[in-house]
Structure formats: structure tokens, C-alpha cells
mmCIF file as gemmi writes it, N, C-alpha and C atoms, coordinates in Angstrom:
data_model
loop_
_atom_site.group_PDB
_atom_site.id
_atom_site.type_symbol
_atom_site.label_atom_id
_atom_site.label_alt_id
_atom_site.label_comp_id
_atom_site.label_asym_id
_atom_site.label_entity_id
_atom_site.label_seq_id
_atom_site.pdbx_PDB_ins_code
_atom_site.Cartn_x
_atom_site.Cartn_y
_atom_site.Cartn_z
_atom_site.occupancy
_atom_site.B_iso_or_equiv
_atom_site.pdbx_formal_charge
_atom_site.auth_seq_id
_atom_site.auth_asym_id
_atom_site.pdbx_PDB_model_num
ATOM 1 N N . UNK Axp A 1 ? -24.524 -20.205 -4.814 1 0 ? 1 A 1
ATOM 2 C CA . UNK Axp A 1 ? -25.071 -21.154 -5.772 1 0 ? 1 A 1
ATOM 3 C C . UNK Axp A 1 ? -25.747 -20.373 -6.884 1 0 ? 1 A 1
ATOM 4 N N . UNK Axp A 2 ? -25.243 -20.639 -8.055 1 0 ? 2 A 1
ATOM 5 C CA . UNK Axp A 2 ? -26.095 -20.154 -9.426 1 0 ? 2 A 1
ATOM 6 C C . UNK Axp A 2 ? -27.845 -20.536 -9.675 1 0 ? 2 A 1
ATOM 7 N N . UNK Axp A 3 ? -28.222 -20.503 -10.241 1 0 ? 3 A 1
ATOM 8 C CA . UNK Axp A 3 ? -29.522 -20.618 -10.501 1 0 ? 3 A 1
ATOM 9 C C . UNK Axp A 3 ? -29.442 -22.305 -11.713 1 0 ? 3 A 1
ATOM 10 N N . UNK Axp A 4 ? -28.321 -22.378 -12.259 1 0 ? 4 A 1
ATOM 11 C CA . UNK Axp A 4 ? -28.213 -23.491 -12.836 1 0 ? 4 A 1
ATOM 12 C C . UNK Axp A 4 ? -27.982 -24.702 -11.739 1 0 ? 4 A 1
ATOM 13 N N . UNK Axp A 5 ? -27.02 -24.322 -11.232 1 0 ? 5 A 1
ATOM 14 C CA . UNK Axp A 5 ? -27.136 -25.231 -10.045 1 0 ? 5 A 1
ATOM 15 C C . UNK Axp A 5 ? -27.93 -25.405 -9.148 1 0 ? 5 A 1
ATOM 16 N N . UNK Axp A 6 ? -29.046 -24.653 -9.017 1 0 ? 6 A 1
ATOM 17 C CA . UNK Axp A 6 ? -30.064 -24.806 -7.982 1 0 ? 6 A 1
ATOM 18 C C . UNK Axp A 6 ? -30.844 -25.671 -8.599 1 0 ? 6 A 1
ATOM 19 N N . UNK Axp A 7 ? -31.347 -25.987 -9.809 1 0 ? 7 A 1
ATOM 20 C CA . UNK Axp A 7 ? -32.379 -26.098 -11.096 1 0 ? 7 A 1
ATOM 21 C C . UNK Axp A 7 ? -31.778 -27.886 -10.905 1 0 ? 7 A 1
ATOM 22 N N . UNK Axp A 8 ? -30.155 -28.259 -10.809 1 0 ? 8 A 1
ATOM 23 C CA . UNK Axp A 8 ? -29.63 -29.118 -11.054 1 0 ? 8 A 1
ATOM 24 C C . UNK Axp A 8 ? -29.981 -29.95 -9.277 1 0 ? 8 A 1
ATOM 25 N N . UNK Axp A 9 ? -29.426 -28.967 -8.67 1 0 ? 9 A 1
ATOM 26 C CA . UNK Axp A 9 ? -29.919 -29.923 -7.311 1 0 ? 9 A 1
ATOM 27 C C . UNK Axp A 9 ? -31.582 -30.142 -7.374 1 0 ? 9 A 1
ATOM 28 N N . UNK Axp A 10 ? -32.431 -29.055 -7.495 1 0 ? 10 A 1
ATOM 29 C CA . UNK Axp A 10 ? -33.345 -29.056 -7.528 1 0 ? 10 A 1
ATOM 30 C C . UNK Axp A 10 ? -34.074 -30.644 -8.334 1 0 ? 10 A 1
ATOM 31 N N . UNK Axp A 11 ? -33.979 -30.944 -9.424 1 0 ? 11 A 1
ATOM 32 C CA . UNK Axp A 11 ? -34.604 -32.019 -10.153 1 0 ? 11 A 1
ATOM 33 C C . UNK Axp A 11 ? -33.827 -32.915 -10.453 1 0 ? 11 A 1
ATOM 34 N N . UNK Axp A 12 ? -32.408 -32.221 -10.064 1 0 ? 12 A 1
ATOM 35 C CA . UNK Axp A 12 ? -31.047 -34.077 -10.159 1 0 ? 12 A 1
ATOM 36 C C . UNK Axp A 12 ? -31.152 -34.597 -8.889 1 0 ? 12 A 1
ATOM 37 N N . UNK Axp A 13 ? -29.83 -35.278 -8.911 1 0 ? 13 A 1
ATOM 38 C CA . UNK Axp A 13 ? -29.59 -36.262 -7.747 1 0 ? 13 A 1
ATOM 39 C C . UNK Axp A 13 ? -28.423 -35.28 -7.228 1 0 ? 13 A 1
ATOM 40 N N . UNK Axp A 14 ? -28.304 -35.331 -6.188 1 0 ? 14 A 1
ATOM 41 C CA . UNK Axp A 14 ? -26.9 -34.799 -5.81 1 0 ? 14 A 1
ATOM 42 C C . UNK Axp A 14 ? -26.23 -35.343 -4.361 1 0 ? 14 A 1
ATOM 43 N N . UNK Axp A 15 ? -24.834 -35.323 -3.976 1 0 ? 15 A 1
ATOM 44 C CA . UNK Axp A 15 ? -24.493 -36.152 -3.751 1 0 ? 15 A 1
ATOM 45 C C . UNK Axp A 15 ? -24.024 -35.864 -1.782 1 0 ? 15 A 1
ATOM 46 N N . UNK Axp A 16 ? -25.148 -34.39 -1.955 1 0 ? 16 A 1
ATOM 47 C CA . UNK Axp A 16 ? -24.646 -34.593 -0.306 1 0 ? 16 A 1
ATOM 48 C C . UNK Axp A 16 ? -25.738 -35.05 0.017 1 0 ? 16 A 1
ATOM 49 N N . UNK Axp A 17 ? -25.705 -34.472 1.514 1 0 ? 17 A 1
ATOM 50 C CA . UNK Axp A 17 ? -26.611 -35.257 2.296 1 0 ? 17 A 1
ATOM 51 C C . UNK Axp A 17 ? -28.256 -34.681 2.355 1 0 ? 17 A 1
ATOM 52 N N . UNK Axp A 18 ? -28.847 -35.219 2.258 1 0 ? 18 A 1
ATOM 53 C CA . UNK Axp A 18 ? -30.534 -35.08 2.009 1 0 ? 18 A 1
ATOM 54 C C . UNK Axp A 18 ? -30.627 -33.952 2.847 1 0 ? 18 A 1
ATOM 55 N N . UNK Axp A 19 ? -30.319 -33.729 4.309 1 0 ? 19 A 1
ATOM 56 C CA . UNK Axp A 19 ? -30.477 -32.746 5.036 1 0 ? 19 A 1
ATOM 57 C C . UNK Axp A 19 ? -29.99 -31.332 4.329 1 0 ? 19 A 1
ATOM 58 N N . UNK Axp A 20 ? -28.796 -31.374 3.72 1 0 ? 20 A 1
ATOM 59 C CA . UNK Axp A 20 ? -28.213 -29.681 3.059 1 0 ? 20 A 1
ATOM 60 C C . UNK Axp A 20 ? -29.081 -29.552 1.987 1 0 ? 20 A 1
ATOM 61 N N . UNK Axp A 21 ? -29.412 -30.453 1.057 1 0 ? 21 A 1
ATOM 62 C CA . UNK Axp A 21 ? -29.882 -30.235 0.055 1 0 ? 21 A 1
ATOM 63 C C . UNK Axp A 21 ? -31.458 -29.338 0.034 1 0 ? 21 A 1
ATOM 64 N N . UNK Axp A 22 ? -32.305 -30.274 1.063 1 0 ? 22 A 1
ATOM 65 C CA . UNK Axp A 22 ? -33.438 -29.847 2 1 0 ? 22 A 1
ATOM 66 C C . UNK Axp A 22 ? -33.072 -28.683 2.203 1 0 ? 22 A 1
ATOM 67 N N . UNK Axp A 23 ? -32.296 -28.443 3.26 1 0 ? 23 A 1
ATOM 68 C CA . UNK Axp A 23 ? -32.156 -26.655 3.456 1 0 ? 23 A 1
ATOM 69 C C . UNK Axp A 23 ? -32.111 -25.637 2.846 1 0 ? 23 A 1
ATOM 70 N N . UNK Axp A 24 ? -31.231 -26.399 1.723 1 0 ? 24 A 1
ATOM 71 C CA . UNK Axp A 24 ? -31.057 -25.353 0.234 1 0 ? 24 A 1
ATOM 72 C C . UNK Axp A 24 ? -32.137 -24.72 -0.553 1 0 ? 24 A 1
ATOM 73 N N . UNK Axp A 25 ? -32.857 -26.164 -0.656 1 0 ? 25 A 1
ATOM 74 C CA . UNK Axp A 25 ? -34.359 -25.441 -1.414 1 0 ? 25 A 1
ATOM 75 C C . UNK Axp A 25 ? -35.075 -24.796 -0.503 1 0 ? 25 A 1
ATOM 76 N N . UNK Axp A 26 ? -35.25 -25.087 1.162 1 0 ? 26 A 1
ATOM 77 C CA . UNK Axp A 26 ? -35.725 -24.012 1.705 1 0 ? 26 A 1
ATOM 78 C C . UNK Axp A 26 ? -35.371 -23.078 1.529 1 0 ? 26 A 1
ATOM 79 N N . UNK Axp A 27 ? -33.973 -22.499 1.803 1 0 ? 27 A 1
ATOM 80 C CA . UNK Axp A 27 ? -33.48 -21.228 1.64 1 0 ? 27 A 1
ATOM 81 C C . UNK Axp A 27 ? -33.486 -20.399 0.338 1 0 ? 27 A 1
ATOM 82 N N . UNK Axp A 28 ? -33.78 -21.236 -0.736 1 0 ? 28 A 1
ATOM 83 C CA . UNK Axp A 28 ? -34.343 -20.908 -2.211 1 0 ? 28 A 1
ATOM 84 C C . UNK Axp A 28 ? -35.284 -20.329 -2.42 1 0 ? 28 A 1
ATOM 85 N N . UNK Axp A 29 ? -36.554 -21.25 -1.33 1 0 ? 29 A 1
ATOM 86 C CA . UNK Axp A 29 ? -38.136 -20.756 -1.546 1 0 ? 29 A 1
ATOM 87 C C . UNK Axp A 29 ? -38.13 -19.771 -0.918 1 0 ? 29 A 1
ATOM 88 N N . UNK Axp A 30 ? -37.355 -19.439 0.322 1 0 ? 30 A 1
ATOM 89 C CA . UNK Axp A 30 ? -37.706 -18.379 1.094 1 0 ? 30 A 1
ATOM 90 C C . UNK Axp A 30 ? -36.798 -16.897 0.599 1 0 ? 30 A 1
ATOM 91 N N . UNK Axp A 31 ? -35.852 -17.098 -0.528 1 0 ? 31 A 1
ATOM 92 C CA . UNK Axp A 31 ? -35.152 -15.703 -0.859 1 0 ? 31 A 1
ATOM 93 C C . UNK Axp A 31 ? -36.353 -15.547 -1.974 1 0 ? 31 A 1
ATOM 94 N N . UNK Axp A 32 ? -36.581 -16.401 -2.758 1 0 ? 32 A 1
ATOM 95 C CA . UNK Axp A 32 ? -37.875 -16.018 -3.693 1 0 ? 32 A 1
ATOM 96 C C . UNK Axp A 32 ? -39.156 -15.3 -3.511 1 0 ? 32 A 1
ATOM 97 N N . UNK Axp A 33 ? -39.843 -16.186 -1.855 1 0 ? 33 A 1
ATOM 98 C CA . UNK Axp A 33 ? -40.741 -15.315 -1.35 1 0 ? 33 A 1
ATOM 99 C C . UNK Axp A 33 ? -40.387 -14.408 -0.602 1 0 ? 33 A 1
ATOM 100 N N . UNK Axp A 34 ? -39.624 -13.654 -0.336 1 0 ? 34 A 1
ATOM 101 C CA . UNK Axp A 34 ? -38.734 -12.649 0.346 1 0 ? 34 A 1
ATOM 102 C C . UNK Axp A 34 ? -38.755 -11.37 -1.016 1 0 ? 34 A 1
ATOM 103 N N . UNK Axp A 35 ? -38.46 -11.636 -2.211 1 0 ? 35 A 1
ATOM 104 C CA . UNK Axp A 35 ? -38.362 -10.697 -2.98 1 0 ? 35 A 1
ATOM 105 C C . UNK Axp A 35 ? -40.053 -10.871 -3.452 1 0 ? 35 A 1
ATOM 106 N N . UNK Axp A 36 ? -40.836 -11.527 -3.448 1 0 ? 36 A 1
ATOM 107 C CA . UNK Axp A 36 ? -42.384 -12.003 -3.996 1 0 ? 36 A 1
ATOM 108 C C . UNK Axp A 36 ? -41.91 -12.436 -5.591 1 0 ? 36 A 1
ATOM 109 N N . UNK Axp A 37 ? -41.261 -12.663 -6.16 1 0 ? 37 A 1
ATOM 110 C CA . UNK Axp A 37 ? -40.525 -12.969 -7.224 1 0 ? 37 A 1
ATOM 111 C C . UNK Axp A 37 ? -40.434 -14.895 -7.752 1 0 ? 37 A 1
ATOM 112 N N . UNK Axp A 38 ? -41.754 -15.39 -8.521 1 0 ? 38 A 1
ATOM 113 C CA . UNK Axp A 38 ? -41.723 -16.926 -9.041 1 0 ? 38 A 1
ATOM 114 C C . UNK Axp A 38 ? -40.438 -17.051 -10.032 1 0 ? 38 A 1
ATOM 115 N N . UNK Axp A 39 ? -39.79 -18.698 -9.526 1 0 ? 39 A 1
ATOM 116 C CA . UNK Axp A 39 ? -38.818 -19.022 -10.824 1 0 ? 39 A 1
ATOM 117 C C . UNK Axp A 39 ? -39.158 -18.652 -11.767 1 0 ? 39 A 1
ATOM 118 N N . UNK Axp A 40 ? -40.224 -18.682 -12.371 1 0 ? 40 A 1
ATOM 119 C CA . UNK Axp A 40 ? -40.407 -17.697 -13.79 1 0 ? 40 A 1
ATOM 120 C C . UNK Axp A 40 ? -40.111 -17.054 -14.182 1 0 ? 40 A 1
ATOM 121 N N . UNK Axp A 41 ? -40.117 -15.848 -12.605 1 0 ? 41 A 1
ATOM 122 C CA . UNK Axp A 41 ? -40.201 -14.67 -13.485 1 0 ? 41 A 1
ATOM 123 C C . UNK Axp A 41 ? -38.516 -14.4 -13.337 1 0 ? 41 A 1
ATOM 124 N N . UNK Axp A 42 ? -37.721 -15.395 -12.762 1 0 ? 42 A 1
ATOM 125 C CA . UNK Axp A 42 ? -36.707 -15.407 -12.567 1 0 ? 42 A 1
ATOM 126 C C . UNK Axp A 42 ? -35.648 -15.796 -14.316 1 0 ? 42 A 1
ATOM 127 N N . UNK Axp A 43 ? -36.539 -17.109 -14.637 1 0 ? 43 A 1
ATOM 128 C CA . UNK Axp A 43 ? -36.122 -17.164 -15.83 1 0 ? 43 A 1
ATOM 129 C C . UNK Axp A 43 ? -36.617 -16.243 -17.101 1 0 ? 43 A 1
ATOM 130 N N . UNK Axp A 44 ? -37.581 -15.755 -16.3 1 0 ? 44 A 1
ATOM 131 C CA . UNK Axp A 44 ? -37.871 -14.427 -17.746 1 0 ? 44 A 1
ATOM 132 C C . UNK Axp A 44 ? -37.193 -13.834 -17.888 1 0 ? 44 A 1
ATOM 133 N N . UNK Axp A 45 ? -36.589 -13.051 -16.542 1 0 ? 45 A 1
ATOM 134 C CA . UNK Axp A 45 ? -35.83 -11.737 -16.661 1 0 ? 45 A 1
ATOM 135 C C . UNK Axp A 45 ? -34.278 -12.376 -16.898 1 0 ? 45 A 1
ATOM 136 N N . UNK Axp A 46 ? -33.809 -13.678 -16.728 1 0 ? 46 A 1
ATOM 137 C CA . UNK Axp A 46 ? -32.637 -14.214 -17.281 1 0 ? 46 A 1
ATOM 138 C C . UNK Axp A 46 ? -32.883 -14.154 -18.757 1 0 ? 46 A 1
ATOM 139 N N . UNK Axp A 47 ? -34.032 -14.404 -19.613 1 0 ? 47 A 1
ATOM 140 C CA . UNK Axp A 47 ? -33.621 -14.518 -21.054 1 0 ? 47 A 1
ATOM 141 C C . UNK Axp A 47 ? -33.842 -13.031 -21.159 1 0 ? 47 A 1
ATOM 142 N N . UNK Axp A 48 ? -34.707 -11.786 -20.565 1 0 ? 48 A 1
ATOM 143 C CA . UNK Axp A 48 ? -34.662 -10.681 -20.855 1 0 ? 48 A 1
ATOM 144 C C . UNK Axp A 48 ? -33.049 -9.675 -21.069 1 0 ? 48 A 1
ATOM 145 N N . UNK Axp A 49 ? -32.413 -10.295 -19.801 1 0 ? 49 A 1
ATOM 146 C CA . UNK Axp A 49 ? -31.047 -9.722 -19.782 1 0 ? 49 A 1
ATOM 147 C C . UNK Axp A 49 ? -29.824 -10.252 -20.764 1 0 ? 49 A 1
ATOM 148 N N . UNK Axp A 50 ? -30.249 -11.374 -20.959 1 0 ? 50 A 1
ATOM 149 C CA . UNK Axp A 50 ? -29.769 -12.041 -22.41 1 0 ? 50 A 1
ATOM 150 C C . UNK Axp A 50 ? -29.954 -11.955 -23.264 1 0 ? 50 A 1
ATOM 151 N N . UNK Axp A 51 ? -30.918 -11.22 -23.423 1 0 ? 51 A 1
ATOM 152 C CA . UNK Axp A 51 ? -31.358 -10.27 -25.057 1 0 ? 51 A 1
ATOM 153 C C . UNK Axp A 51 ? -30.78 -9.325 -25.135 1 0 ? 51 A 1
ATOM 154 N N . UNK Axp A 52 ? -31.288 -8.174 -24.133 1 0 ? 52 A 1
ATOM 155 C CA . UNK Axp A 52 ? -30.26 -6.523 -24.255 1 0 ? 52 A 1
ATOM 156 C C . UNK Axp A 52 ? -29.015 -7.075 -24.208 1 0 ? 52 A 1
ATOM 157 N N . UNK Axp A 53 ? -28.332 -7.846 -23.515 1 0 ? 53 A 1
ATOM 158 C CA . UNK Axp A 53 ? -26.674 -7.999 -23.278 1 0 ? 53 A 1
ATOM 159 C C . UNK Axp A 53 ? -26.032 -8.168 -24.903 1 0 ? 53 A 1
ATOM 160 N N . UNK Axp A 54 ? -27.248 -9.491 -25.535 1 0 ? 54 A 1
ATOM 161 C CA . UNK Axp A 54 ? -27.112 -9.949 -26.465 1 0 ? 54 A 1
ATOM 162 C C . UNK Axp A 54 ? -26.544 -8.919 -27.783 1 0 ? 54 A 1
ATOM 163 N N . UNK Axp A 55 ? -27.273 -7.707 -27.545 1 0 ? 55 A 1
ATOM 164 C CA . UNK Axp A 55 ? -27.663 -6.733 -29.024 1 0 ? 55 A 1
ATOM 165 C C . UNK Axp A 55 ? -26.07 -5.842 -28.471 1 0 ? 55 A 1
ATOM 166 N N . UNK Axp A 56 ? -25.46 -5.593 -28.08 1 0 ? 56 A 1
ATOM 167 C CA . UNK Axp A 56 ? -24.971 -5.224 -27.018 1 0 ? 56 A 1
ATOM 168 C C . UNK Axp A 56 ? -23.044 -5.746 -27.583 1 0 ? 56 A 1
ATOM 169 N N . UNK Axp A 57 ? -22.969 -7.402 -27.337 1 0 ? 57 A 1
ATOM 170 C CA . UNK Axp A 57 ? -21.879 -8.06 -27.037 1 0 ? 57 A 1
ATOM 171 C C . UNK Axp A 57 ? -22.289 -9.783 -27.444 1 0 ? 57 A 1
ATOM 172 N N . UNK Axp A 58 ? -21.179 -10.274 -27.785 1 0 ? 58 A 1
ATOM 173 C CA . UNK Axp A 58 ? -21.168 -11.725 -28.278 1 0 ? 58 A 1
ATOM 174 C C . UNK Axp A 58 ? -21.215 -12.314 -26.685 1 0 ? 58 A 1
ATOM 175 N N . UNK Axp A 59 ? -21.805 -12.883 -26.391 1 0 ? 59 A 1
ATOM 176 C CA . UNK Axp A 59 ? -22.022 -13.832 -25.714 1 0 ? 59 A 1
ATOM 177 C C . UNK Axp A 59 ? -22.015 -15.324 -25.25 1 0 ? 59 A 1
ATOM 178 N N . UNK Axp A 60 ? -21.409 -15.841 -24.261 1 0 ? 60 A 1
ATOM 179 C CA . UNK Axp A 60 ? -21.311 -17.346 -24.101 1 0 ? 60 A 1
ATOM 180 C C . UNK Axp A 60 ? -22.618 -17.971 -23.37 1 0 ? 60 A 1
ATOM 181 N N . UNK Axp A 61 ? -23.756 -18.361 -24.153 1 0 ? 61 A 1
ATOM 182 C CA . UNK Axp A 61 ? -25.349 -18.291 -23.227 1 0 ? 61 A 1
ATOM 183 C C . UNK Axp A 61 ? -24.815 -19.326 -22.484 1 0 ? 61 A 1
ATOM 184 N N . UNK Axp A 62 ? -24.439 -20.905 -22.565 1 0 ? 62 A 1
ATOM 185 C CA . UNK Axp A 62 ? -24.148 -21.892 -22.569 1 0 ? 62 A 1
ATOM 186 C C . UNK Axp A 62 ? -24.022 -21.751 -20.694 1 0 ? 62 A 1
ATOM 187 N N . UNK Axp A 63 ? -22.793 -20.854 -20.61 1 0 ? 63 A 1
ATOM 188 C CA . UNK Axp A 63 ? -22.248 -20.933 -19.556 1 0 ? 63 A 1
ATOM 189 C C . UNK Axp A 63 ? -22.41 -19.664 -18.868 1 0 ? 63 A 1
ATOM 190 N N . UNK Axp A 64 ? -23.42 -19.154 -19.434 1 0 ? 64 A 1
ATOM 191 C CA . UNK Axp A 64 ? -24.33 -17.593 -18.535 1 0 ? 64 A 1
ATOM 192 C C . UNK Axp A 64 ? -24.816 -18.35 -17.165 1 0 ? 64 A 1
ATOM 193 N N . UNK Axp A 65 ? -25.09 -17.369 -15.88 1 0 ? 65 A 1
ATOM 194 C CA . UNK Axp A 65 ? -25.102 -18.095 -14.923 1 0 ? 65 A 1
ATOM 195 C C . UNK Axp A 65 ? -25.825 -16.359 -14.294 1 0 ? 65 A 1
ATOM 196 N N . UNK Axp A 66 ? -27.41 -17.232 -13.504 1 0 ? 66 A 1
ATOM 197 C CA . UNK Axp A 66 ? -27.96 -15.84 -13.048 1 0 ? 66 A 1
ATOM 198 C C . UNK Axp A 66 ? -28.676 -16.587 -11.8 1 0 ? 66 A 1
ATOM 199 N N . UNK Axp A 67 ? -28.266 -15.465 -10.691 1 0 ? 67 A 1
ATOM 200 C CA . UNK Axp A 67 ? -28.909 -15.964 -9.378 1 0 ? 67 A 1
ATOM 201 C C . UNK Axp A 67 ? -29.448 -14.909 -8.453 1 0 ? 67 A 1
ATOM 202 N N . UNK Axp A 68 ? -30.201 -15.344 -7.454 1 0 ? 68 A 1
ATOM 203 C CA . UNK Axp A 68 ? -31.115 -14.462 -6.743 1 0 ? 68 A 1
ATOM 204 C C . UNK Axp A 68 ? -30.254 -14.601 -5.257 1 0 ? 68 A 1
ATOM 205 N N . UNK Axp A 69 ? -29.572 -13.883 -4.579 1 0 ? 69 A 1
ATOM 206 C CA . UNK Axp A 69 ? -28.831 -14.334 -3.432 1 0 ? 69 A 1
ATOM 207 C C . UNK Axp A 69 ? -28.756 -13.169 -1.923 1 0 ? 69 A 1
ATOM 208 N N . UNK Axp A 70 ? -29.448 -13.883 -0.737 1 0 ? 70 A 1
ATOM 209 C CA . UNK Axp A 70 ? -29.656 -13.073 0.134 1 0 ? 70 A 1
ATOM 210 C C . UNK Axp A 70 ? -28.223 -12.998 1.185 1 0 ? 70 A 1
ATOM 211 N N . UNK Axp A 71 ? -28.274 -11.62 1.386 1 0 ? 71 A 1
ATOM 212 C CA . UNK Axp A 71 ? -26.993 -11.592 2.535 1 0 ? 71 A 1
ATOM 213 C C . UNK Axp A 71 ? -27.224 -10.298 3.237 1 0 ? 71 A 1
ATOM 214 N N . UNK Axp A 72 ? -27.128 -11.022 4.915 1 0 ? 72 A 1
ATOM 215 C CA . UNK Axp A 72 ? -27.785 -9.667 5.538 1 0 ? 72 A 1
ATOM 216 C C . UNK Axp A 72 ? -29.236 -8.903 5.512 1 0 ? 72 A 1
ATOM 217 N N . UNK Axp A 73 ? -29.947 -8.966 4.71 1 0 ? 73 A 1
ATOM 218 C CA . UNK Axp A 73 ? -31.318 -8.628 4.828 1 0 ? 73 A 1
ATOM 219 C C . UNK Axp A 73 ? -31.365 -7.511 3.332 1 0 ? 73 A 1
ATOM 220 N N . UNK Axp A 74 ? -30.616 -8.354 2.543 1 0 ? 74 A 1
ATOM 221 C CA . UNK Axp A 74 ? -30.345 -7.95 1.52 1 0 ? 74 A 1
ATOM 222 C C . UNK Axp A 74 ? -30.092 -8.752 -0.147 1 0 ? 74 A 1
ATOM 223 N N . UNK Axp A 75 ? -31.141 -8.297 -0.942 1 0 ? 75 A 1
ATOM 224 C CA . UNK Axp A 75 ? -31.212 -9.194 -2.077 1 0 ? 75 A 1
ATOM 225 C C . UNK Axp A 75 ? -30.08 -9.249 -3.224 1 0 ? 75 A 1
ATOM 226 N N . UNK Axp A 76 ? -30.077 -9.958 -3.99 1 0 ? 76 A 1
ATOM 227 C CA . UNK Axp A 76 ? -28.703 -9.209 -5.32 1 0 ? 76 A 1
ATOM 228 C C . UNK Axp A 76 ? -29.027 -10.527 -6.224 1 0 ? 76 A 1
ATOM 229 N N . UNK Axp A 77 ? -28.962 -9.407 -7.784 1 0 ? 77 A 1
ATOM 230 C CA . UNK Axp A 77 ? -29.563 -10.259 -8.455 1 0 ? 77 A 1
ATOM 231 C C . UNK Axp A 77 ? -27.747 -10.306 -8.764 1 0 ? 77 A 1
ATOM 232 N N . UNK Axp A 78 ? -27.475 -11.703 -9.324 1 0 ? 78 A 1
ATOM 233 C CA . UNK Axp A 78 ? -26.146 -11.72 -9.722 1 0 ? 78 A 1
ATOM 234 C C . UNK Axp A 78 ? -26.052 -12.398 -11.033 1 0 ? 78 A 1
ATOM 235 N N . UNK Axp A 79 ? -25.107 -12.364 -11.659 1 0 ? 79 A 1
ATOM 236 C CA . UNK Axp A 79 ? -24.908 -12.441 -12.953 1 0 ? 79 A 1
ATOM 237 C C . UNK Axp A 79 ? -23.367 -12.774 -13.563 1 0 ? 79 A 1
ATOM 238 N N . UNK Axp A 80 ? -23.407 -14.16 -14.035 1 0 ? 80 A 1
ATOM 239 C CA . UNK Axp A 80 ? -21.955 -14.139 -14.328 1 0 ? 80 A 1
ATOM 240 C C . UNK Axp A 80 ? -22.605 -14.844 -15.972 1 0 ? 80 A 1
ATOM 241 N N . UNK Axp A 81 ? -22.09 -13.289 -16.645 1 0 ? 81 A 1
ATOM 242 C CA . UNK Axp A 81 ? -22.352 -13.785 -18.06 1 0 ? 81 A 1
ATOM 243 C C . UNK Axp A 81 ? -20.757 -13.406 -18.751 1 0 ? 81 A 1
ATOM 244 N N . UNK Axp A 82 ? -20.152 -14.688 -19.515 1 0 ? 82 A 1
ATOM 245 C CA . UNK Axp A 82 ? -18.77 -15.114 -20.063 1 0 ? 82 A 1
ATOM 246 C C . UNK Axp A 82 ? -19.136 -13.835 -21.678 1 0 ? 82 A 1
ATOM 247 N N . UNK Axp A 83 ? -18.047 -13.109 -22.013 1 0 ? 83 A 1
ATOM 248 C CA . UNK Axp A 83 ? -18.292 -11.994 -23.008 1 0 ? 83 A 1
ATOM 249 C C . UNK Axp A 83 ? -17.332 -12.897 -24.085 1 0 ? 83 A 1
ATOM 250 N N . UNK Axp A 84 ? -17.574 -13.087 -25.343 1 0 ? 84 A 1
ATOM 251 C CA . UNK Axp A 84 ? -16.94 -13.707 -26.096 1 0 ? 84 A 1
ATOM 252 C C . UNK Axp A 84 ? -16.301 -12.389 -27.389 1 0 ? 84 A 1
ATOM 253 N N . UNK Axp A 85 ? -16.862 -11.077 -27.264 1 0 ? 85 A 1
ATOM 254 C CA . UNK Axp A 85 ? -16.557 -10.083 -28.133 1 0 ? 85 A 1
ATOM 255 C C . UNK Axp A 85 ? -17.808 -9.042 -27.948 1 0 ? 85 A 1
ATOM 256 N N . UNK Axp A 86 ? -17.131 -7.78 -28.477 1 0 ? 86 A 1
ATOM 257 C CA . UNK Axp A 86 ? -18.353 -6.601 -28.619 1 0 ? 86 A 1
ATOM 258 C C . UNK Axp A 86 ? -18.603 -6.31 -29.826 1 0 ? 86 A 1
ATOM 259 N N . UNK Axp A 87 ? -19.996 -6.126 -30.197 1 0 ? 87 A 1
ATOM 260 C CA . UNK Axp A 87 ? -20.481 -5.927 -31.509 1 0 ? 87 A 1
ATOM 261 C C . UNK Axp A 87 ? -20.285 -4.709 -31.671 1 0 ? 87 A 1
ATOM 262 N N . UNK Axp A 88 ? -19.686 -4.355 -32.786 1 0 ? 88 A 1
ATOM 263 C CA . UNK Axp A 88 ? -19.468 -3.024 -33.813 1 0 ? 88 A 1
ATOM 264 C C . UNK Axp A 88 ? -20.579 -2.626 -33.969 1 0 ? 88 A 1
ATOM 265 N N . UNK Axp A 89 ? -20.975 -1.256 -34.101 1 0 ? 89 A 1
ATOM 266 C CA . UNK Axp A 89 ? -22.204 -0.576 -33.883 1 0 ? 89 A 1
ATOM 267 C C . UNK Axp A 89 ? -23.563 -0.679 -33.615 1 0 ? 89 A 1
ATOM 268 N N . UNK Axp A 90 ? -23.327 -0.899 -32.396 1 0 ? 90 A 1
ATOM 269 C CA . UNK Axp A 90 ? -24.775 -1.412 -31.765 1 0 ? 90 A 1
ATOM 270 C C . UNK Axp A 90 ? -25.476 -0.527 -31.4 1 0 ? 90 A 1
């Protein structure tokens, strides 16, 4: 799950069942307090990496997609940012 989609289950409606959804944000709060890391600072360092990327390469922000995801006893920040072109002398 992306971080947009968490944000979306998180304060939308969504359409499974109350029980997964429940689990989800547990398992949200607990990879967050696992790294000691607030959504904040989650969305900080998303517009931070969207700046350097920015100066860098044309970018699709729209459909940038950044998540915090545990596997194994192991964190990963992930990142699916869409490249629309590279800027000439950056």
C-alpha cells in the first residue's frame, strides 16, 4: 500500500471490511512507531525528495507515490515517482 492510499483509507470510506481496514492502520501505526518516524515527517521527507528529484528531472507529482513498508524486521522507504523527462544541465 502507497502512502496515498493509506491517507485515502485512512480519512475515506473504503469498501472492505471494517476488520482489514482496522488492521491496516494498526499495522501503519506500528511500522511508523517501529522506525520512531510521525506522518509528518513522512510527508516532509516526501516533498523533500520531490524537490532534489525535481531540480534533477521533469516529474509526474500528481501520481508520485511514497511509502514506509515493513518486511521481515526490516524497513524500506519506497518510492514510485513517474519521470516525465531529464533536465539539461542540472
Amino acid at each position: 500500500m502507497n502512502f496515498l492510499e493509506f491517507l485515502n483509507r485512512f480519512f475515506g470510506r473504503d469498501n472492505g471490511a471494517s476488520k482489514d481496514v482496522a488492521k491496516e492502520r494498526l499495522r501503519l501505526v506500528l511500522v511508523h512507531d517501529r522506525v520512531n518516524i510521525s506522518p509528518q515527517m513522512v510527508e516532509d521527507l516526501k516533498e523533500d525528495l520531490i524537490a532534489v528529484i525535481n531540480k534533477y528531472m521533469e516529474i509526474d507529482q500528481a501520481s508520485l507515490e511514497v511509502s514506509l513498508n515493513s518486511s521481515d524486521g526490516t524497513m524500506a522507504l519506497v518510492a514510485n515517482i513517474p519521470v516525465l523527462g531529464i533536465r539539461r544541465g542540472a
